Amino acid sequence: MKILVIGHTYIASINRIKWQVFANKLNNIQVKVIIPKFWPASLFNINAGDYKKDNLNNCEFIALKTRLAGNEVLYSYKFLDLYKILKSYKPDIIYVEQGDNAFSYFQIILLAKILRLKSKFTFFTWVNWHHKWSIKYKLVWSFIEKFNLKNSSGAIVGNSVAKDILINKKFLKNIEVLPQLGVNERYFYPVCHPELAVPDEALREVWVSGSSQITIGFIGRLVSEKGIWDLLKVFLDLSKKHNNLKLIFVGSGKEKDNLINFIKKNNMQDNIEFIPSILHEQVGEILNKFDIFVLPSYDTPEWKEQFGHVLIEAMACNVPVLGSNAGNIPDVIKNAGLIFEQKNLSDLNNKLELLICNKHLRKELSEKGYNLFLKNYSYDYIAEKTYKFFQEIL
């Protein structure tokens, strides 16, 4: 089986492990992964770097120049570059991780048809909300979306709502619900791995002494819809009753200055810390400083939490998680953490205080989260499910 993957996600070296694991598990397959040479993102501008070092005998990464990099829907590759790869490789499956309406997906389908290849086409999407498209989009871009869907043999979606949206578009072919990425265990692991012969009490200092500092953490964009103001206000309230609390925000965004001013006004500088945006490879180290991880996002008409990948990274680090019921967060956490009603400060307060005061519950949820990560979110699991899906559409 020869597979051609297109996706900007793999411009980041840490994410390439997905296809390395896939290739290592399956000797009867070949994988080529096309990535942009450069991708401007909200936090970092990312270059493909020395991507060839990540190649395996049956897994090759290919970096190409693009137009309109940074826009998942609009960006494209040079037709001639794609044409040459398709003509020489002749893939059995073409898998584009840019959504059903991506121009790059349209490109590759069109070129494969020109070459009269017998490739099966499939795509990945996270989108779990209904866009409000402009008239221009409906007149022009809707044609591309319909063309892509018509020629697709199946889809992998990151959440159940994305599946429902595709079905509403009359896409009735095979749809697999599966996260795009798992967790790279080279960077995300417990401070003291469960397999080591260390007493449970040693896993976290806070479990040893109820008076130890309890660190509550958030990692993500510092924007309102991430629920950061709700978390801050609840933290200020709980700090009046518990003098051993610390809150850490990791990330950047337009609300950062407003948050800092609010904290200074309330004289909470000693209890709240900001860490600027860090490399993905460094996130695990920060997560292991947390006793509780909170993702308090809320839905807006234009956006919903599509997955909340940092949740499963926290689980892989044995950190108990608390999330809102926004977007796909409850489906990710399942029964391995606590859920509160989005934008409900009272509910957030109660659930967070429960975790603060109950070290046994923290321990129980951290173990459940770690086991859930191993079962549903490891790259071995994702490789097996992806391969089964590819077999089904051939």
Short mmCIF file of C-alpha atoms in Angstrom, two decimals:
data_model
loop_
_atom_site.label_atom_id
_atom_site.label_comp_id
_atom_site.label_asym_id
_atom_site.label_seq_id
_atom_site.Cartn_x
_atom_site.Cartn_y
_atom_site.Cartn_z
CA MET A 1 0.00 0.00 0.00
CA LYS A 2 1.44 3.36 -1.07
CA ILE A 3 0.12 6.40 0.82
CA LEU A 4 0.59 10.07 0.01
CA VAL A 5 -0.15 12.47 2.88
CA ILE A 6 -0.47 16.25 2.58
CA GLY A 7 -0.61 18.33 5.74
CA HIS A 8 0.97 21.44 7.19
CA THR A 9 0.84 19.89 10.67
CA TYR A 10 3.99 17.89 9.95
CA ILE A 11 6.13 20.93 9.32
CA ALA A 12 6.68 20.60 13.10
CA SER A 13 9.21 17.86 13.70
CA ILE A 14 7.52 16.72 16.92
CA ASN A 15 4.40 15.70 14.95
CA ARG A 16 6.23 13.59 12.35
CA ILE A 17 6.37 10.74 14.82
CA LYS A 18 2.79 9.92 13.79
CA TRP A 19 3.88 8.67 10.39
CA GLN A 20 7.12 7.21 11.70
CA VAL A 21 5.15 5.00 14.10
CA PHE A 22 2.70 4.17 11.31
CA ALA A 23 5.53 3.13 8.97
CA ASN A 24 7.41 1.16 11.64
CA LYS A 25 4.34 -0.87 12.57
CA LEU A 26 3.52 -1.83 9.00
CA ASN A 27 6.19 -3.28 6.74
CA ASN A 28 3.87 -3.60 3.74
CA ILE A 29 3.33 0.15 3.29
CA GLN A 30 5.17 3.14 1.93
CA VAL A 31 4.43 6.69 3.07
CA LYS A 32 5.34 10.04 1.56
CA VAL A 33 4.34 13.16 3.49
CA ILE A 34 4.24 16.53 1.72
CA ILE A 35 4.67 19.56 3.95
CA PRO A 36 5.17 23.31 3.36
CA LYS A 37 8.68 24.66 3.70
CA PHE A 38 7.34 27.52 5.83
CA TRP A 39 4.18 28.14 7.84
CA PRO A 40 3.33 31.37 9.68
CA ALA A 41 1.31 30.62 12.83
CA SER A 42 -0.27 32.76 15.54
CA LEU A 43 2.50 32.00 18.05
CA PHE A 44 5.50 31.05 15.91
CA ASN A 45 6.69 31.11 12.31
CA ILE A 46 7.65 27.51 11.60
CA ASN A 47 10.24 26.27 9.13
CA ALA A 48 10.49 22.66 8.00
CA GLY A 49 14.15 22.64 9.04
CA ASP A 50 16.23 19.52 8.51
CA TYR A 51 13.18 17.39 7.77
CA LYS A 52 15.15 14.68 5.97
CA LYS A 53 16.58 13.48 9.29
CA ASP A 54 13.11 12.17 10.13
CA ASN A 55 12.92 9.95 7.03
CA LEU A 56 12.75 6.17 7.38
CA ASN A 57 13.20 3.46 4.75
CA ASN A 58 9.44 3.44 4.10
CA CYS A 59 8.53 6.97 5.26
CA GLU A 60 9.72 10.10 3.44
CA PHE A 61 8.98 13.74 4.25
CA ILE A 62 9.03 16.19 1.33
CA ALA A 63 9.02 19.97 1.89
CA LEU A 64 7.69 22.12 -0.96
CA LYS A 65 7.22 25.82 -1.59
CA THR A 66 3.66 27.09 -1.19
CA ARG A 67 1.46 30.08 -1.86
CA LEU A 68 -0.68 31.68 0.89
CA ALA A 69 0.99 29.64 3.64
CA GLY A 70 -0.77 30.11 6.97
CA ASN A 71 -4.28 29.66 5.55
CA GLU A 72 -5.34 26.02 5.70
CA VAL A 73 -8.10 26.46 3.13
CA LEU A 74 -6.43 28.73 0.60
CA TYR A 75 -2.81 27.65 0.60
CA SER A 76 -1.50 25.69 -2.38
CA TYR A 77 1.56 24.00 -3.84
CA LYS A 78 3.04 24.41 -7.29
CA PHE A 79 1.10 22.18 -9.67
CA LEU A 80 4.29 20.98 -11.36
CA ASP A 81 5.81 19.85 -8.04
CA LEU A 82 2.73 17.82 -7.17
CA TYR A 83 2.48 16.47 -10.71
CA LYS A 84 6.03 15.08 -10.60
CA ILE A 85 5.46 13.36 -7.26
CA LEU A 86 2.16 11.82 -8.35
CA LYS A 87 3.55 10.61 -11.68
CA SER A 88 6.54 8.84 -10.13
CA TYR A 89 4.91 7.57 -6.91
CA LYS A 90 1.40 6.55 -8.09
CA PRO A 91 -0.12 6.30 -4.59
CA ASP A 92 -2.95 3.95 -3.71
CA ILE A 93 -4.31 6.43 -1.16
CA ILE A 94 -4.07 10.21 -1.08
CA TYR A 95 -4.84 11.60 2.37
CA VAL A 96 -5.06 15.39 2.80
CA GLU A 97 -5.30 16.76 6.34
CA GLN A 98 -6.60 20.24 5.45
CA GLY A 99 -10.37 19.84 5.43
CA ASP A 100 -12.97 19.08 2.79
CA ASN A 101 -12.80 22.54 1.20
CA ALA A 102 -9.01 22.92 0.98
CA PHE A 103 -7.56 24.11 -2.31
CA SER A 104 -4.56 21.79 -1.81
CA TYR A 105 -6.99 18.85 -1.74
CA PHE A 106 -8.63 20.11 -4.93
CA GLN A 107 -5.19 20.37 -6.55
CA ILE A 108 -4.15 16.83 -5.81
CA ILE A 109 -7.48 15.30 -6.89
CA LEU A 110 -7.41 17.24 -10.17
CA LEU A 111 -3.82 16.22 -10.96
CA ALA A 112 -4.45 12.57 -10.11
CA LYS A 113 -7.38 12.56 -12.49
CA ILE A 114 -5.30 14.16 -15.25
CA LEU A 115 -2.74 11.37 -14.74
CA ARG A 116 -5.58 8.82 -14.68
CA LEU A 117 -4.40 7.36 -11.40
CA LYS A 118 -6.59 4.90 -9.53
CA SER A 119 -5.84 6.52 -6.19
CA LYS A 120 -8.50 6.71 -3.47
CA PHE A 121 -8.95 10.17 -1.98
CA THR A 122 -9.67 10.92 1.66
CA PHE A 123 -9.27 13.86 4.01
CA PHE A 124 -9.20 14.96 7.64
CA THR A 125 -11.25 17.73 9.26
CA TRP A 126 -11.69 19.11 12.78
CA VAL A 127 -14.42 21.61 11.92
CA ASN A 128 -17.24 21.31 14.47
CA TRP A 129 -19.21 24.49 13.81
CA HIS A 130 -21.22 25.82 10.88
CA HIS A 131 -19.41 28.56 8.99
CA LYS A 132 -21.21 31.70 7.89
CA TRP A 133 -19.92 31.86 4.36
CA SER A 134 -19.85 34.99 2.25
CA ILE A 135 -21.64 35.22 -1.09
CA LYS A 136 -18.22 35.08 -2.78
CA TYR A 137 -17.50 31.79 -1.04
CA LYS A 138 -20.86 30.32 -1.93
CA LEU A 139 -20.39 31.25 -5.59
CA VAL A 140 -16.77 30.16 -5.98
CA TRP A 141 -15.45 28.04 -3.13
CA SER A 142 -18.52 25.88 -2.69
CA PHE A 143 -17.69 24.33 -6.08
CA ILE A 144 -14.31 23.19 -4.73
CA GLU A 145 -15.89 21.75 -1.60
CA LYS A 146 -18.49 19.82 -3.60
CA PHE A 147 -15.82 18.58 -6.03
CA ASN A 148 -13.63 17.37 -3.16
CA LEU A 149 -16.48 15.62 -1.36
CA LYS A 150 -17.76 13.97 -4.54
CA ASN A 151 -14.35 12.45 -5.23
CA SER A 152 -13.62 11.36 -1.66
CA SER A 153 -13.87 7.73 -0.60
CA GLY A 154 -14.02 8.51 3.10
CA ALA A 155 -12.95 10.90 5.82
CA ILE A 156 -11.28 10.92 9.21
CA VAL A 157 -12.71 13.52 11.57
CA GLY A 158 -11.39 14.79 14.89
CA ASN A 159 -14.73 14.81 16.70
CA SER A 160 -18.30 13.52 16.45
CA VAL A 161 -19.79 16.93 15.58
CA ALA A 162 -17.51 17.15 12.53
CA LYS A 163 -18.93 13.78 11.47
CA ASP A 164 -22.49 15.08 11.83
CA ILE A 165 -21.64 18.15 9.75
CA LEU A 166 -20.30 15.97 6.93
CA ILE A 167 -23.41 13.80 7.04
CA ASN A 168 -25.55 16.96 6.81
CA LYS A 169 -23.61 17.77 3.64
CA LYS A 170 -24.87 14.42 2.28
CA PHE A 171 -21.42 12.85 2.60
CA LEU A 172 -22.45 9.29 3.37
CA LYS A 173 -19.18 7.44 2.82
CA ASN A 174 -16.95 5.91 5.47
CA ILE A 175 -16.24 8.37 8.32
CA GLU A 176 -13.83 7.49 11.14
CA VAL A 177 -13.71 9.59 14.33
CA LEU A 178 -10.05 9.74 15.37
CA PRO A 179 -7.74 12.49 16.66
CA GLN A 180 -5.30 13.87 14.13
CA LEU A 181 -2.41 13.60 16.55
CA GLY A 182 -1.56 11.51 19.55
CA VAL A 183 1.04 12.34 22.18
CA ASN A 184 4.78 12.13 21.61
CA GLU A 185 5.96 10.14 24.62
CA ARG A 186 9.51 11.34 24.14
CA TYR A 187 8.40 14.71 25.51
CA PHE A 188 5.22 13.95 27.46
CA TYR A 189 5.51 11.54 30.35
CA PRO A 190 4.93 11.56 34.12
CA VAL A 191 7.62 12.96 36.38
CA CYS A 192 7.71 9.53 37.92
CA HIS A 193 6.50 6.93 35.44
CA PRO A 194 3.90 4.48 36.86
CA GLU A 195 6.03 1.51 35.80
CA LEU A 196 8.86 2.58 38.11
CA ALA A 197 8.94 1.06 41.55
CA VAL A 198 8.19 4.28 43.41
CA PRO A 199 5.39 4.69 46.00
CA ASP A 200 2.30 6.45 44.70
CA GLU A 201 2.82 9.18 47.30
CA ALA A 202 6.05 10.19 45.57
CA LEU A 203 4.38 10.97 42.26
CA ARG A 204 3.39 14.45 43.35
CA GLU A 205 4.61 16.55 46.23
CA VAL A 206 1.12 17.83 46.83
CA TRP A 207 -0.13 14.32 47.55
CA VAL A 208 2.34 14.03 50.41
CA SER A 209 1.28 17.12 52.28
CA GLY A 210 -2.05 18.87 52.14
CA SER A 211 -0.28 22.11 53.02
CA SER A 212 2.04 22.00 49.99
CA GLN A 213 1.53 24.52 47.23
CA ILE A 214 -1.02 23.47 44.64
CA THR A 215 -0.28 24.72 41.15
CA ILE A 216 -3.16 25.21 38.72
CA GLY A 217 -2.18 25.58 35.08
CA PHE A 218 -3.52 26.73 31.73
CA ILE A 219 -1.71 26.37 28.39
CA GLY A 220 -3.03 27.97 25.21
CA ARG A 221 -3.89 31.19 23.46
CA LEU A 222 -4.64 34.05 25.84
CA VAL A 223 -7.95 35.01 24.24
CA SER A 224 -11.36 35.39 25.85
CA GLU A 225 -12.98 32.33 24.28
CA LYS A 226 -10.42 30.12 26.00
CA GLY A 227 -12.17 31.02 29.26
CA ILE A 228 -9.07 32.56 30.83
CA TRP A 229 -11.04 35.35 32.55
CA ASP A 230 -13.38 32.81 34.13
CA LEU A 231 -10.40 30.86 35.44
CA LEU A 232 -8.72 34.00 36.78
CA LYS A 233 -11.83 35.24 38.60
CA VAL A 234 -12.45 31.84 40.16
CA PHE A 235 -8.81 31.59 41.19
CA LEU A 236 -8.98 34.99 42.92
CA ASP A 237 -12.05 33.85 44.84
CA LEU A 238 -10.51 30.52 45.88
CA SER A 239 -7.27 32.22 46.92
CA LYS A 240 -9.18 34.02 49.66
CA LYS A 241 -9.97 30.63 51.25
CA HIS A 242 -6.80 28.71 50.36
CA ASN A 243 -3.42 30.35 50.82
CA ASN A 244 -1.42 27.58 49.10
CA LEU A 245 -2.56 28.18 45.50
CA LYS A 246 -0.59 29.26 42.46
CA LEU A 247 -1.87 29.86 38.92
CA ILE A 248 0.32 29.64 35.82
CA PHE A 249 -0.73 30.90 32.38
CA VAL A 250 1.41 29.62 29.51
CA GLY A 251 0.95 31.27 26.13
CA SER A 252 0.44 34.56 24.37
CA GLY A 253 -2.54 36.47 23.06
CA LYS A 254 -4.36 39.77 22.90
CA GLU A 255 -5.73 39.47 26.46
CA LYS A 256 -2.34 39.10 28.16
CA ASP A 257 -1.85 42.78 29.01
CA ASN A 258 -5.43 43.06 30.28
CA LEU A 259 -4.91 40.01 32.49
CA ILE A 260 -1.69 41.43 33.93
CA ASN A 261 -3.34 44.78 34.71
CA PHE A 262 -6.25 43.04 36.43
CA ILE A 263 -3.85 40.92 38.51
CA LYS A 264 -1.86 43.99 39.59
CA LYS A 265 -5.05 45.82 40.53
CA ASN A 266 -5.98 42.90 42.80
CA ASN A 267 -2.45 42.56 44.25
CA MET A 268 -2.11 38.93 43.12
CA GLN A 269 1.29 39.15 41.40
CA ASP A 270 2.89 36.73 43.88
CA ASN A 271 0.34 33.99 43.17
CA ILE A 272 0.06 34.18 39.39
CA GLU A 273 2.80 33.59 36.85
CA PHE A 274 2.95 34.10 33.09
CA ILE A 275 5.20 32.00 30.88
CA PRO A 276 5.52 33.16 27.25
CA SER A 277 4.72 30.83 24.37
CA ILE A 278 7.15 27.93 24.35
CA LEU A 279 8.15 25.26 21.86
CA HIS A 280 5.86 22.24 21.76
CA GLU A 281 8.78 20.07 22.86
CA GLN A 282 8.91 22.05 26.14
CA VAL A 283 5.22 21.76 27.05
CA GLY A 284 5.61 18.42 28.84
CA GLU A 285 8.18 19.88 31.21
CA ILE A 286 5.76 22.67 32.13
CA LEU A 287 2.79 20.31 32.51
CA ASN A 288 4.72 18.31 35.06
CA LYS A 289 4.84 21.43 37.26
CA PHE A 290 1.04 21.45 37.46
CA ASP A 291 -1.10 19.70 40.06
CA ILE A 292 -4.29 20.50 38.13
CA PHE A 293 -4.72 21.43 34.48
CA VAL A 294 -7.77 23.51 33.50
CA LEU A 295 -9.20 24.12 30.03
CA PRO A 296 -12.15 26.53 30.56
CA SER A 297 -13.04 27.30 26.92
CA TYR A 298 -16.50 28.38 25.82
CA ASP A 299 -18.30 28.18 22.46
CA THR A 300 -18.78 31.19 20.20
CA PRO A 301 -20.74 31.46 16.94
CA GLU A 302 -17.44 31.36 15.01
CA TRP A 303 -15.43 28.85 17.05
CA LYS A 304 -15.61 25.76 19.24
CA GLU A 305 -12.88 23.75 20.90
CA GLN A 306 -12.19 21.15 18.24
CA PHE A 307 -10.34 18.73 20.47
CA GLY A 308 -8.20 20.31 23.18
CA HIS A 309 -4.99 18.43 22.45
CA VAL A 310 -3.25 19.76 25.55
CA LEU A 311 -5.76 17.74 27.60
CA ILE A 312 -4.34 14.42 26.41
CA GLU A 313 -0.81 15.77 26.85
CA ALA A 314 -1.68 16.52 30.48
CA MET A 315 -3.10 13.00 30.84
CA ALA A 316 0.13 11.56 29.44
CA CYS A 317 1.96 13.48 32.20
CA ASN A 318 -0.35 12.07 34.89
CA VAL A 319 -1.87 15.48 35.59
CA PRO A 320 -5.59 15.52 36.54
CA VAL A 321 -7.71 17.61 34.17
CA LEU A 322 -10.72 19.88 34.56
CA GLY A 323 -12.50 21.07 31.43
CA SER A 324 -15.66 22.88 30.41
CA ASN A 325 -18.44 21.26 28.42
CA ALA A 326 -17.54 23.38 25.37
CA GLY A 327 -16.90 21.87 21.97
CA ASN A 328 -15.28 18.45 22.02
CA ILE A 329 -13.78 18.71 25.51
CA PRO A 330 -16.22 16.28 27.24
CA ASP A 331 -15.65 13.65 24.54
CA VAL A 332 -11.90 13.88 25.10
CA ILE A 333 -11.99 13.77 28.90
CA LYS A 334 -14.78 11.18 29.21
CA ASN A 335 -14.76 9.95 32.84
CA ALA A 336 -11.04 10.61 33.33
CA GLY A 337 -11.47 14.16 34.63
CA LEU A 338 -14.06 16.65 35.81
CA ILE A 339 -16.39 18.69 33.57
CA PHE A 340 -18.04 22.01 34.43
CA GLU A 341 -20.67 24.02 32.57
CA GLN A 342 -18.98 26.55 30.31
CA LYS A 343 -19.09 30.19 31.50
CA ASN A 344 -20.61 29.03 34.80
CA LEU A 345 -18.22 30.47 37.39
CA SER A 346 -19.99 28.82 40.29
CA ASP A 347 -19.66 25.37 38.75
CA LEU A 348 -16.00 25.99 37.86
CA ASN A 349 -15.38 27.20 41.42
CA ASN A 350 -16.97 24.12 42.96
CA LYS A 351 -15.19 21.61 40.71
CA LEU A 352 -11.81 23.29 41.07
CA GLU A 353 -12.13 23.50 44.85
CA LEU A 354 -13.08 19.82 44.95
CA LEU A 355 -9.79 18.98 43.24
CA ILE A 356 -7.84 21.38 45.45
CA CYS A 357 -9.18 19.84 48.64
CA ASN A 358 -9.25 16.17 47.63
CA LYS A 359 -5.79 14.80 46.94
CA HIS A 360 -7.18 11.26 46.56
CA LEU A 361 -9.51 12.42 43.80
CA ARG A 362 -6.59 14.12 42.04
CA LYS A 363 -4.64 10.89 42.21
CA GLU A 364 -7.60 8.82 40.98
CA LEU A 365 -8.25 11.11 38.01
CA SER A 366 -4.58 11.34 37.06
CA GLU A 367 -4.43 7.53 36.89
CA LYS A 368 -7.65 7.36 34.88
CA GLY A 369 -6.34 10.02 32.51
CA TYR A 370 -3.05 8.23 31.98
CA ASN A 371 -4.84 4.95 31.23
CA LEU A 372 -7.21 6.72 28.83
CA PHE A 373 -4.22 8.23 27.02
CA LEU A 374 -2.63 4.80 26.61
CA LYS A 375 -5.88 3.28 25.34
CA ASN A 376 -7.21 5.99 23.00
CA TYR A 377 -4.55 8.60 22.31
CA SER A 378 -1.23 6.83 21.82
CA TYR A 379 0.37 6.87 18.37
CA ASP A 380 0.25 3.06 18.28
CA TYR A 381 -3.53 3.19 18.64
CA ILE A 382 -3.87 5.95 16.02
CA ALA A 383 -1.67 4.00 13.59
CA GLU A 384 -3.79 0.86 13.94
CA LYS A 385 -7.08 2.73 13.44
CA THR A 386 -5.72 4.73 10.49
CA TYR A 387 -4.42 1.63 8.72
CA LYS A 388 -7.74 -0.16 9.21
CA PHE A 389 -9.56 2.85 7.74
CA PHE A 390 -7.26 2.92 4.69
CA GLN A 391 -7.85 -0.79 4.12
CA GLU A 392 -11.61 -0.25 4.22
CA ILE A 393 -11.65 2.43 1.53
CA LEU A 394 -9.40 0.57 -0.90
#
